[in-house]
Coordinates of C-alpha atoms in Angstrom, one line a residue:
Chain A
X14 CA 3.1 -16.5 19.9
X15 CA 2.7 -18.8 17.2
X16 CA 3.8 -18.5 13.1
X17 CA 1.7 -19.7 10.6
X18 CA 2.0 -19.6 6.5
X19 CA -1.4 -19.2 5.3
X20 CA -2.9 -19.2 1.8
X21 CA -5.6 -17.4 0.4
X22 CA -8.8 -18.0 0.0
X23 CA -8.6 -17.9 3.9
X24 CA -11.7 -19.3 5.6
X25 CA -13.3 -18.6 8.9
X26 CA -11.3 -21.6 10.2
X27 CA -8.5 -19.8 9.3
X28 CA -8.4 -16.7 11.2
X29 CA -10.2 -18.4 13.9
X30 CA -7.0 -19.8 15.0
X31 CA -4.9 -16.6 15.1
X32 CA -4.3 -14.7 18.0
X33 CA -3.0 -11.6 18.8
X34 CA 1.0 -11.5 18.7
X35 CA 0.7 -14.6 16.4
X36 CA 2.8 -14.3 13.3
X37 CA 2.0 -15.1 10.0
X38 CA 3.2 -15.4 6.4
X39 CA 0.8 -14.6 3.6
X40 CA 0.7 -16.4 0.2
X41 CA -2.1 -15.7 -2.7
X42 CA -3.6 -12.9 -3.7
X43 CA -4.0 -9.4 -1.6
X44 CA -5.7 -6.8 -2.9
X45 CA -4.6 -2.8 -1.8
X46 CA -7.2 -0.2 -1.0
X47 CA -6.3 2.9 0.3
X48 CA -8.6 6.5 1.6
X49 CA -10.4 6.2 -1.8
X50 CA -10.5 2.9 -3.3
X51 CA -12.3 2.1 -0.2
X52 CA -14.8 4.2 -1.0
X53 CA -15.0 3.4 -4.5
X54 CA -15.5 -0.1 -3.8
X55 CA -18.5 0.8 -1.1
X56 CA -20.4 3.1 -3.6
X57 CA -20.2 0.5 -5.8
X58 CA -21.8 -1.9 -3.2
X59 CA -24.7 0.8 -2.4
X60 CA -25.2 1.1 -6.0
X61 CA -26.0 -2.7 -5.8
X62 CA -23.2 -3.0 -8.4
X63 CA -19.9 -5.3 -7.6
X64 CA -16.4 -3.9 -7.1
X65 CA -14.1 -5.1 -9.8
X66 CA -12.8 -8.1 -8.0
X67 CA -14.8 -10.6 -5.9
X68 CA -13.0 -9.9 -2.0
X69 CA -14.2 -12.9 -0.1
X70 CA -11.5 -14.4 2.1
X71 CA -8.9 -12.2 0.5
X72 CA -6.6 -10.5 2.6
X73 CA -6.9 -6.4 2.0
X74 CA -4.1 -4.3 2.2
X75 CA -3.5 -0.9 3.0
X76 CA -0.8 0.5 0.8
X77 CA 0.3 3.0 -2.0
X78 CA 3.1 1.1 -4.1
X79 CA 5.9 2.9 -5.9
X80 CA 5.3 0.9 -9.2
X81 CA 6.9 1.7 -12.8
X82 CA 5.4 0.2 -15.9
X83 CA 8.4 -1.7 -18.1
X84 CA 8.1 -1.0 -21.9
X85 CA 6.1 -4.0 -22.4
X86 CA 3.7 -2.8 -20.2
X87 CA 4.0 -5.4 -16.9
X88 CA 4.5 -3.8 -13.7
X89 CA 7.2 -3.6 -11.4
X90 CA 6.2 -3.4 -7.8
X91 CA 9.5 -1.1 -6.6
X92 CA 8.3 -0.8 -2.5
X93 CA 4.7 -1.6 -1.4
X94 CA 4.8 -1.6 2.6
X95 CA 1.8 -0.6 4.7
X96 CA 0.5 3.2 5.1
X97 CA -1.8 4.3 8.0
X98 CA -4.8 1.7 8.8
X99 CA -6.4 4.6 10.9
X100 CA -7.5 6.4 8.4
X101 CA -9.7 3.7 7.1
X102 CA -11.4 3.2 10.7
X103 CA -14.7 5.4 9.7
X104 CA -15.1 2.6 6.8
X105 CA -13.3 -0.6 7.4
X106 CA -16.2 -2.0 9.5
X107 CA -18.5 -1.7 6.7
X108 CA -16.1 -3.2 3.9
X109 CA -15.9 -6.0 6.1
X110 CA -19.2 -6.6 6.2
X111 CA -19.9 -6.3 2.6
X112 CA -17.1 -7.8 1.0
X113 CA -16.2 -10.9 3.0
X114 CA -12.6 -10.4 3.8
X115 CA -10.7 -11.9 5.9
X116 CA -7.6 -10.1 6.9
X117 CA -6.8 -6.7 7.0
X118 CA -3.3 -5.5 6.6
X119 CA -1.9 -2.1 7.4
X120 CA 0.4 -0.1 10.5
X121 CA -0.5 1.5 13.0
X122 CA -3.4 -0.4 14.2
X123 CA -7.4 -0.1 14.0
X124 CA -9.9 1.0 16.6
X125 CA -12.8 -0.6 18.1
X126 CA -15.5 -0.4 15.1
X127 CA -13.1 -2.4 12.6
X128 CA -12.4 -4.6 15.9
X129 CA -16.1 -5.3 16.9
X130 CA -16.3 -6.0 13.4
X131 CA -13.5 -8.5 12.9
X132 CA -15.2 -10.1 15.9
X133 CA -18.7 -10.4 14.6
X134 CA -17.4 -11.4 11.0
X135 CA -14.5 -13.4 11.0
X136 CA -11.6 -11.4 10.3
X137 CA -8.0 -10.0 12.0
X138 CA -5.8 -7.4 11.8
X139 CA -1.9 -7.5 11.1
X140 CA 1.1 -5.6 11.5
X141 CA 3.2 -5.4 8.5
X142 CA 6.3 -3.9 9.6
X143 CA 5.9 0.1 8.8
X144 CA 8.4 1.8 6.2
X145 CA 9.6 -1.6 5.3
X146 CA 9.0 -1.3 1.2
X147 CA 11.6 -2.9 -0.2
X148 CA 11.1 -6.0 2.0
X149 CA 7.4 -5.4 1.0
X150 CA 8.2 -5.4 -2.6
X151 CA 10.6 -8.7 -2.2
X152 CA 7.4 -10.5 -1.6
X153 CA 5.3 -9.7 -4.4
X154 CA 5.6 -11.9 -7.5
X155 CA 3.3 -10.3 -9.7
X156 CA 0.8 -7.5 -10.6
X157 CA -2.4 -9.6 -11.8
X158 CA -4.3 -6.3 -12.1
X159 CA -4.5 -3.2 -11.1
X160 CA -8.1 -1.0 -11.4
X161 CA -9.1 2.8 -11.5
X162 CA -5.3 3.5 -12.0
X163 CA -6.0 6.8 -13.9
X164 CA -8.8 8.2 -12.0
X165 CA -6.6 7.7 -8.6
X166 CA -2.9 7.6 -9.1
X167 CA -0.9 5.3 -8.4
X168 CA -0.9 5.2 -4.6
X169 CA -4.8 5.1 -4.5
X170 CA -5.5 2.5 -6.9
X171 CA -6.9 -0.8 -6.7
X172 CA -3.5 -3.1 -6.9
X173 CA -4.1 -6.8 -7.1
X174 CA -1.0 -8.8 -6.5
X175 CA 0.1 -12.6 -6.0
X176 CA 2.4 -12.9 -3.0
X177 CA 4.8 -15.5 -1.6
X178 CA 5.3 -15.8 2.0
X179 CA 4.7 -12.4 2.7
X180 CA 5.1 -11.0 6.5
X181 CA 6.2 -11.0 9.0
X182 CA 2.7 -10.3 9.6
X183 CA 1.9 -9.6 13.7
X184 CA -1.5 -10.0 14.2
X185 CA -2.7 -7.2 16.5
X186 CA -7.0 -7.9 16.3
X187 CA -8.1 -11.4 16.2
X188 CA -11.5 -12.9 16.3
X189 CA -11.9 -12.6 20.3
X190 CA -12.2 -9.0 20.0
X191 CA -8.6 -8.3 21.6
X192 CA -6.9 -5.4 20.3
X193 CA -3.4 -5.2 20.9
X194 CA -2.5 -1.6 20.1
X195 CA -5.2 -0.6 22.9
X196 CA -3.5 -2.5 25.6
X197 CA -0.7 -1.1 24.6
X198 CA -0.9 2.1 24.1
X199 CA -2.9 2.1 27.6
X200 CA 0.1 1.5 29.1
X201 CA 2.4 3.7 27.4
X202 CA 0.0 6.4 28.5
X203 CA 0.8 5.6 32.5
X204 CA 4.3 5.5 32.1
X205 CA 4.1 9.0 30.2
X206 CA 2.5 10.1 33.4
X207 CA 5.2 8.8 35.3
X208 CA 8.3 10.0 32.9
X209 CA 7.0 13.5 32.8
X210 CA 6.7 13.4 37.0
X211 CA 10.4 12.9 36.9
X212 CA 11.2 14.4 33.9
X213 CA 10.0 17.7 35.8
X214 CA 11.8 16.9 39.1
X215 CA 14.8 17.7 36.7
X216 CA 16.4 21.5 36.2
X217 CA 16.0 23.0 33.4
X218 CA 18.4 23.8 30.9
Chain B
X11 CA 35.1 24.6 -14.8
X12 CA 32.0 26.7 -14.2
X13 CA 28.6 25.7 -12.3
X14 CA 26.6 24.0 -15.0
X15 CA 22.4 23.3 -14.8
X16 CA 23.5 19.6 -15.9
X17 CA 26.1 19.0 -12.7
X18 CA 22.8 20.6 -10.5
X19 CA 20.7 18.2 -11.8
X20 CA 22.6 15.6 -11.7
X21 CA 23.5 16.3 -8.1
X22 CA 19.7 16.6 -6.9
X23 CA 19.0 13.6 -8.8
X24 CA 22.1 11.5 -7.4
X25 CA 20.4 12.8 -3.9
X26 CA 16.9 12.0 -4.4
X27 CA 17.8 8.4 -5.5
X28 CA 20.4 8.0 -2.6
X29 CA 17.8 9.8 0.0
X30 CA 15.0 7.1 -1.3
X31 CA 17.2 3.9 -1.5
X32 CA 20.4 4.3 1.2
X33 CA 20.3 4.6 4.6
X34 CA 22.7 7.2 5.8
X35 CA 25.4 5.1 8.2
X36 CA 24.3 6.6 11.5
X37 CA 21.1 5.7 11.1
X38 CA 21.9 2.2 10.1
X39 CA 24.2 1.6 13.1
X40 CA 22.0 2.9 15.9
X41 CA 19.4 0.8 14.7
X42 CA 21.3 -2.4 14.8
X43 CA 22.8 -1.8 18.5
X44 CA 19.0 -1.0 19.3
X45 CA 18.0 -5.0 17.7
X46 CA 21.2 -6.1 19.7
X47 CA 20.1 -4.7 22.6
X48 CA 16.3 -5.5 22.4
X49 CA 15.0 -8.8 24.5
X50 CA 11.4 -8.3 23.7
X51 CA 10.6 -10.6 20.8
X52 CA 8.2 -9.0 18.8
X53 CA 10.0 -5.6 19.1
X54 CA 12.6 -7.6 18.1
X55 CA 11.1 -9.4 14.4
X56 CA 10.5 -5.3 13.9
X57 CA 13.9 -4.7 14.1
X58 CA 14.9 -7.4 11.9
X59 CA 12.3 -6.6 9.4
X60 CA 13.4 -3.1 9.1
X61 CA 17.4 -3.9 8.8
X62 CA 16.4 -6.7 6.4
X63 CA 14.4 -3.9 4.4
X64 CA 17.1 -1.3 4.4
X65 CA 19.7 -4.1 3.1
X66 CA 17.4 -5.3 0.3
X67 CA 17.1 -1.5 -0.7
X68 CA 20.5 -0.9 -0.9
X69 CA 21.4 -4.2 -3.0
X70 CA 18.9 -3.7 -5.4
X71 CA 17.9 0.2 -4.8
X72 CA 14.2 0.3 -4.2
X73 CA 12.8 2.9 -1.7
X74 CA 13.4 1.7 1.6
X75 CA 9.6 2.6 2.1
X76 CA 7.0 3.0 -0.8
X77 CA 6.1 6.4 1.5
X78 CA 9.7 8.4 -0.1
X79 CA 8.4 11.5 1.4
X80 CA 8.0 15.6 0.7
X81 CA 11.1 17.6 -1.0
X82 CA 12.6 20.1 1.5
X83 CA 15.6 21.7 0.4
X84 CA 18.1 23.1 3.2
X85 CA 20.1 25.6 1.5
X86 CA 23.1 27.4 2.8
X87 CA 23.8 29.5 -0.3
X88 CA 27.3 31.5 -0.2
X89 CA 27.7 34.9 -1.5
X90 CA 29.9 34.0 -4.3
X91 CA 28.3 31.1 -5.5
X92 CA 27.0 31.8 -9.3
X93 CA 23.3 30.7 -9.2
X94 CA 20.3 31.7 -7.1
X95 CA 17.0 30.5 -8.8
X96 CA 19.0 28.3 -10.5
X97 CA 20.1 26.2 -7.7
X98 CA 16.1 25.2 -6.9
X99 CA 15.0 24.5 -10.8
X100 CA 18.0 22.3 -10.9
X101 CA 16.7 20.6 -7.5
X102 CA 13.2 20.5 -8.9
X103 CA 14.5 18.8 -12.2
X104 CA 16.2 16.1 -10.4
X105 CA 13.5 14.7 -8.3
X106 CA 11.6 15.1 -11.5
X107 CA 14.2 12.8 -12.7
X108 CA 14.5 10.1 -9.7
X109 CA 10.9 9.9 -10.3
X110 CA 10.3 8.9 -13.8
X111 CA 12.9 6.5 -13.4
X112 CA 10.8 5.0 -10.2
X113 CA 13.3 5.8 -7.3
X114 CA 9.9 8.3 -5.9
X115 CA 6.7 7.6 -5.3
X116 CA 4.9 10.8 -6.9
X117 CA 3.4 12.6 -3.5
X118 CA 2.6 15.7 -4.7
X119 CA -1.0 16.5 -4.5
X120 CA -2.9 19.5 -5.2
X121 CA -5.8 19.7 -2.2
X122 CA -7.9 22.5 -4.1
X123 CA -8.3 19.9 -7.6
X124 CA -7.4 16.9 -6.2
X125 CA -4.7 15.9 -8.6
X126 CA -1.5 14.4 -8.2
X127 CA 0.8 16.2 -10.1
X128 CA 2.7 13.0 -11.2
X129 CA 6.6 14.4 -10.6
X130 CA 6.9 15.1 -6.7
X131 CA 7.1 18.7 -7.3
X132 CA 4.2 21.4 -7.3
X133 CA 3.0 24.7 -5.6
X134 CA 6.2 25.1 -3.1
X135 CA 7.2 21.5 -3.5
X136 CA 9.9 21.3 -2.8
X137 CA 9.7 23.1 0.2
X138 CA 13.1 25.2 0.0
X139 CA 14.8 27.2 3.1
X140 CA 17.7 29.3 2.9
X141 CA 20.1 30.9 4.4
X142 CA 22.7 33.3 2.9
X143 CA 26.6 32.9 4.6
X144 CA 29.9 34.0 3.1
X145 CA 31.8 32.2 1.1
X146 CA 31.5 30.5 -2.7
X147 CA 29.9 27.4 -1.8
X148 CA 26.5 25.7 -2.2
X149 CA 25.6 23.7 0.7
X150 CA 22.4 21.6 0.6
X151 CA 20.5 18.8 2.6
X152 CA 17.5 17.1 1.0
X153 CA 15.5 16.0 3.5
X154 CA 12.7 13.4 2.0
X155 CA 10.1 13.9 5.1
X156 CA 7.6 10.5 5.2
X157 CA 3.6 11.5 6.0
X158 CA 2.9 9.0 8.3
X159 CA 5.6 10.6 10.8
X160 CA 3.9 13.5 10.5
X161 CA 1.1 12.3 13.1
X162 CA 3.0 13.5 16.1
X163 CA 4.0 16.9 14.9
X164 CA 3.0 19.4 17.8
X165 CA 2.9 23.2 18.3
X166 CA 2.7 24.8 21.7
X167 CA 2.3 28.4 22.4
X168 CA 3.2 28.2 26.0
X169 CA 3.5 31.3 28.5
X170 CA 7.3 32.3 29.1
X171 CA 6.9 30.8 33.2
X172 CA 5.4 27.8 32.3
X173 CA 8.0 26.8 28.8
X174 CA 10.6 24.7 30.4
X175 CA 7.7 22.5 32.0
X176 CA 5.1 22.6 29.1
X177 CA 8.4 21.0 26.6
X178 CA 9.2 18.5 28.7
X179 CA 4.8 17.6 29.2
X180 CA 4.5 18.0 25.6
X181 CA 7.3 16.0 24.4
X182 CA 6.3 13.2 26.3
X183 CA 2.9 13.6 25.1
X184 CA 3.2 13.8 22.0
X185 CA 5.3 10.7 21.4
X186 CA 3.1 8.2 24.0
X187 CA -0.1 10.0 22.1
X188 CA 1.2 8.9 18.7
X189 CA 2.1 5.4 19.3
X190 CA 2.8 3.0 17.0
X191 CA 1.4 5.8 14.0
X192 CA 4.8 7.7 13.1
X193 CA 6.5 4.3 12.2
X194 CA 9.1 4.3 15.2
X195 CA 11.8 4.2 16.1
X196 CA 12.0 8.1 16.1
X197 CA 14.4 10.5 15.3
X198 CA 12.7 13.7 17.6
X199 CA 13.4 17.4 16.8
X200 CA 12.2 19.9 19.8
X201 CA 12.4 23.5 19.5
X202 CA 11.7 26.8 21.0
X203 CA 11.7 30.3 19.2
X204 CA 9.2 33.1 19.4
X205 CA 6.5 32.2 16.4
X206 CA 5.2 29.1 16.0
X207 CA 6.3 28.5 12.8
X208 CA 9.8 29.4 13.7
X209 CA 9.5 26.5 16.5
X210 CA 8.0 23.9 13.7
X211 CA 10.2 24.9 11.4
X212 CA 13.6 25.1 13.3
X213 CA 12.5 21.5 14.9
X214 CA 12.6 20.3 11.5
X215 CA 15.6 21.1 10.5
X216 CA 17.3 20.0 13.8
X217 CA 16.3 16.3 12.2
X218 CA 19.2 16.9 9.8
X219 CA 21.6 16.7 12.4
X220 CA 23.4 13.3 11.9
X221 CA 22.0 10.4 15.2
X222 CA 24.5 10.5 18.2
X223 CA 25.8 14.1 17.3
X224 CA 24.9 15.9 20.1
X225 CA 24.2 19.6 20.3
X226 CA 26.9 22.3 20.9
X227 CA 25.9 23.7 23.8
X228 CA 26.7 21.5 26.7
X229 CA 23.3 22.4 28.7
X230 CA 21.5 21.3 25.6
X231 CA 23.6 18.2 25.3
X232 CA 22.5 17.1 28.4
X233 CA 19.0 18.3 28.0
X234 CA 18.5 16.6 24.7
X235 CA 20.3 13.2 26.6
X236 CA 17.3 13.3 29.5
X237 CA 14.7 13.5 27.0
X238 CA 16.3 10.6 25.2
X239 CA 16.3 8.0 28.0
X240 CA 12.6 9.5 29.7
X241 CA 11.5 9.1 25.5
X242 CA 12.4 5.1 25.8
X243 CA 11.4 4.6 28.6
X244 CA 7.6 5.0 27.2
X245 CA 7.8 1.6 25.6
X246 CA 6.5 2.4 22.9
X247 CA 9.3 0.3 21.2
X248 CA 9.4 0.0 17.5
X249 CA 6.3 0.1 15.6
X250 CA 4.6 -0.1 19.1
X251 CA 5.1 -3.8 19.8
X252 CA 7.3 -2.6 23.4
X253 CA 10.7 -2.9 24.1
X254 CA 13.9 -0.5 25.0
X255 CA 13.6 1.9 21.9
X256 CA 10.8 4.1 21.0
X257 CA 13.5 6.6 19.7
X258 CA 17.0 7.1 17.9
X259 CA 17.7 10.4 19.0
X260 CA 16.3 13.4 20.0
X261 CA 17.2 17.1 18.8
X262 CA 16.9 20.5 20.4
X263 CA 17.5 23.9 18.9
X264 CA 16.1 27.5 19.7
X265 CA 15.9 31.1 18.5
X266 CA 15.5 34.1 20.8
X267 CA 12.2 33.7 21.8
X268 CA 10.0 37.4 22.4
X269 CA 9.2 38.7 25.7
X270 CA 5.4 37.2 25.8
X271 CA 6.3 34.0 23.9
X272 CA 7.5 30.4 24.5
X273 CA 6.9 28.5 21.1
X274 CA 7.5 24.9 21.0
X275 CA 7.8 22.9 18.1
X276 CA 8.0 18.8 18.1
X277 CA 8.5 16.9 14.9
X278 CA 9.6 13.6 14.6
X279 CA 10.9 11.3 11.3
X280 CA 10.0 7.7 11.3
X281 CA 13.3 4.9 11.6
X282 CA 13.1 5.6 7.7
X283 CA 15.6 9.0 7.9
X284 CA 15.6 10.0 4.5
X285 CA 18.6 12.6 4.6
X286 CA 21.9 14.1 1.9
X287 CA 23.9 16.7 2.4
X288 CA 26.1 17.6 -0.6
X289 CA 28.4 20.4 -1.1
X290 CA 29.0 22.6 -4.7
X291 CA 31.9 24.9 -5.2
X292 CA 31.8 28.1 -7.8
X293 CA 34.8 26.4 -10.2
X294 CA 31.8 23.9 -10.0
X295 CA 33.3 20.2 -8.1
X296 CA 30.0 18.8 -6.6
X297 CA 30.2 16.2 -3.6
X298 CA 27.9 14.0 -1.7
X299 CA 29.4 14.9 2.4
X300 CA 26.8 12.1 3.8
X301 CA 27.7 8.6 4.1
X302 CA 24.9 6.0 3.3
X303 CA 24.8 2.3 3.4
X304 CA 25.5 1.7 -0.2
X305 CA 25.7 -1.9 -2.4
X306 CA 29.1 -3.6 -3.2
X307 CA 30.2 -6.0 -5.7
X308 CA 29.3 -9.8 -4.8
X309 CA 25.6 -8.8 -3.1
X310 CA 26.3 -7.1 0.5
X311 CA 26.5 -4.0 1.4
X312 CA 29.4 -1.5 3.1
X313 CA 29.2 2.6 4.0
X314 CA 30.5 4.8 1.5
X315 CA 29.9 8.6 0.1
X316 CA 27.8 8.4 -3.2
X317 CA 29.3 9.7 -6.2
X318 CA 27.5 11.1 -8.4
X319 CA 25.5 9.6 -11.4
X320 CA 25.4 11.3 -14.5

C-alpha cells in the first residue's frame, strides 16, 4: 500500500495509479451528493440541462454535514464524514458516466455496477473513515457554495467545499475492476460458517 | 429548591451536546487497547482515524460524526418525582436547543411529506420509554442512535426448540452480513422476550449498559463473553478493513418469553456510542452519572462528569 496527496482536477493518470489499499490525501474541491442530489443532478442531465457545478475530475462525496450559518452568513462546516455509499449503487454508475468524476468518496463500500463503471471510466472508490466528522470537518477550509439548500435540507444538499489534505482516504475500487469490500466480505462469510459450527458445539446458557 | 422546566432543559440540552461531542470513557478506552492491540495496518489507520476524531471533538466540540443520531429517552421515573409530561417537553426543548446552536444535525424526517422538521424532534421523536420505580428521582439515559448502524438490526421469531441455536446463527449472521455498513467496531445488544418488539426493543436498551460491564447473571456473563470472542473472530475489523476487532462488546437481556415464542432481537451501535445517563432529585439537584472524554485547559483532553451548562 502506497500514500499519495492528490489535487483536484484529478485526471485519468491520476487514478490510474491507485490501487486498492493505497492511501490517499485529497486537496481541492469535493463536491457532496447524497440519495437526492444525485438524482437532482441526473434529471438535470436527462433534461439536457447542466447540474449547477461542472463535475469533471472532481472528487464526489457522500455526506450530510452538520453546518451552522455565522451571522455574516459563511458557513461553518461542524462534522462532514462519509454516510452510506450503498445507497447510491442503483445510480452511481450513471453519474459517472455523465459527469466525469473521478473519485468517489463514501463508507461502506460500492457494488459491482459503480465498480464496472469506475473500470470502464476512470474512476475509484475510497474509504473515508466512517463516523469520523469532526476529523472530517478538520479538513475542510471553506464552503465555496452550497446548491438546493432549501428544497433538500441540509444533509441532502449540494455542498461544494475546498479541502486540504483530506483522508485518510483507503481506496477500496480502483481502475482494474478490484473491489475490496467483496473480497472481504467473502471471507468474513466462511469464517461466519465456521464460528457458528463452534459457537453451536457450545451449551447453552 | 423545586424541579424547574429551566434545570430540565438545561439538563437535556447539557446531554444532547455532551451525547453529540464526548465520548463516554469506556468507550474511549476499549477502543484504544483495541488500536494497541491491532497488527493489521489498515485496520489499524481506522483506529487512528477514529481516536484522532473523537479527540478533535472533544477539544473543539463538534459531533464526533455529522450522523448525531435519533432521540430515545430511557426513563426511570420515581413515584415521587414532581413532573410526568413535563419531564419529556423539557427533553424535547433541549435537543431543540443543542440543535440551533449546531451540536445536532437535524434528522427528523417526516416519510408521509417529506420534510425535515428542522429541530430533531417530531411525531414520537424522541422516542421515550419508561418505567415507573419507587423513589423521588428522575433517572434518564439519552441514547443518540446513528442510522447507518441501523443496517444490521435483526428480528427472529424462532420456535421455543430451535432459540438457543437460531441466536447464536443469527448473531453471527447478522454482523458478517452487515460488514463494513454499521461503522464498526460494534457495540451488540441480543435479546430474547416473547414479542418481537419486546426483543428489538429490550436489545436496544441493553446498549446503554456501559463496555466491559458484564451482565448480572453469571450464565449470561459468560454467554455474552463467547459471543464476544466468536463476534471478532469474523474479521470484520473496523470499518471492514480486517483485523482482531469487529466488536467492543456485546449485550444480552431477556423477558419471559410465551409458551410458543422465542423472539430474538439484535441491534448494534457503530464505535460512535452516543450515550448520558443523568440523575434529578424532587428538591431539584440535577447530575450528569456518565463520564465522557471531555476538553481541558492547554488543548488535551482528560475523563470527567459534565456539569451542566446553563
Amino acid at each position: 500500500m502506497a500514500e499519495y496527496r492528490l489535487r483536484t482536477p484529478l485526471s485519468d493518470e491520476d487514478v490510474e495509479r491507485l490501487r486498492v489499499g493505497d492511501i490517499v490525501y485529497i486537496s481541492g474541491t469535493l463536491v457532496t451528493a447524497r440519495d437526492e442530489a444525485h438524482k437532482k443532478v441526473l434529471e438535470l442531465l436527462e433534461k439536457g440541462e447542466k447540474p449547477p457545478i461542472d463535475l469533471r475530475g472532481l472528487a464526489l462525496y457522500h455526506c450530510g454535514p452538520v453546518a451552522v450559518r455565522r451571522p455574516d452568513g459563511t458557513w461553518e462546516i461542524r462534522a462532514a464524514g462519509p454516510t452510506t455509499s450503498m445507497r447510491m449503487e442503483s445510480v452511481e454508475a450513471e453519474f459517472i458516466e455523465k459527469t466525469g468524476i473521478k473519485m468517489v468518496i463514501g463508507k461502506g463500500g460500492m457494488g459491482p455496477r459503480t465498480a464496472e463503471a469506475m473500470k470502464k471510466y476512470k474512476a475509484v472508490y475510497a474509504v473515508f473513515t466512517g463516523g469520523a466528522g469532526a476529523l472530517a470537518a478538520n479538513a475542510i477550509k471553506r464552503v465555496i457554495d452550497v446548491f438546493w439548500l432549501d428544497e433538500l435540507g441540509i444533509p441532502e444538499a449540494l455542498w461544494v467545499f475546498e479541502v486540504q489534505d483530506f483522508g485518510p482516504l483507503v481506496i477500496t475500487i480502483d481502475t482494474t475492476g478490484r473491489n475490496y469490500y467483496e473480497e472481504r466480505m467473502n471471507e468474513v462469510k466462511k469464517n461466519a460458517e465456521k464460528i457458528i459450527e463452534e459457537l453451536l458445539k457450545k451449551p447453552i446458557p | 429548591m423545586s424541579v424547574s422546566r429551566e434545570l430540565l432543559v438545561n439538563l437535556f440540552y447539557t446531554m444532547a451536546k455532551t451525547a453529540a461531542t464526548r465520548i463516554p470513557v469506556d468507550v474511549y478506552d476499549t477502543l484504544r487497547k483495541a488500536r494497541e492491540a491491532e497488527d493489521n495496518p489498515l485496520a489499524r489507520a481506522q483506529l487512528d482515524a477514529i481516536l484522532k476524531d473523537i479527540e478533535i471533538a472533544c477539544r473543539t466540540s463538534r459531533p464526533i460524526c455529522q450522523d448525531t443520531g435519533t432521540p430515545y429517552l430511557f426513563i426511570e421515573l420515581g413515584d415521587e418525582f414532581p413532573l410526568r409530561s413535563g419531564v419529556i417537553e423539557a427533553a424535547a426543548e433541549g435537543i431543540r436547543r443543542a440543535t440551533r446552536e449546531g451540536y445536532l444535525r437535524p434528522n427528523a424526517v417526516d416519510p408521509v411529506y417529506a420534510r425535515n422538521s428542522g429541530d430533531n424532534t417530531g411525531r414520537y421523536v424522541p422516542w421515550v420509554h419508561v418505567d415507573l420505580v419507587p423513589g423521588d428521582k428522575l433517572h434518564v439515559h439519552l441514547l443518540m442512535k446513528g442510522g447507518g448502524s441501523e443496517a444490521p438490526t435483526t428480528l427472529v421469531m424462532s420456535t421455543p426448540l430451535k432459540g438457543w441455536e437460531n441466536l447464536k446463527k443469527a448473531v453471527v449472521e447478522a454482523i458478517a452480513r452487515a460488514g463494513p455498513l454499521p461503522c464498526p467496531p460494534l457495540v451488540v445488544g441480543v435479546a430474547v422476550a416473547a414479542g418481537g418488539d419486546m426483543a428489538v426493543s429490550l436489545a436496544k436498551r441493553a446498549l446503554l449498559r456501559p463496555i466491559g460491564v458484564r451482565n448480572e447473571d453469571p450464565r449470561l456473563a459468560k454467554f455474552e463473553e463467547e459471543l464476544l470472542d466468536a463476534l471478532n473472530k469474523l474479521g470484520v475489523g473496523p470499518h471492514g478493513f480486517g483485523g482482531r476487532t469487529s466488536v467492543l462488546d456485546v449485550k444480552f437481556d431477556y423477558a419471559h418469553r410465551h409458551p410458543a415464542t422465542f423472539a430474538i432481537g439484535i441491534v448494534t451501535n457503530c464505535w460512535a456510542v452516543r450515550r448520558v445517563e443523568a440523575e434529578v432529585t424532587s428538591s431539584g439537584e440535577a447530575r450528569i452519572l456518565s463520564k465522557h472524554l471531555l476538553p481541558e485547559e492547554g488543548g488535551g483532553c482528560r475523563p470527567g462528569v459534565p456539569s451542566i451548562e446553563g
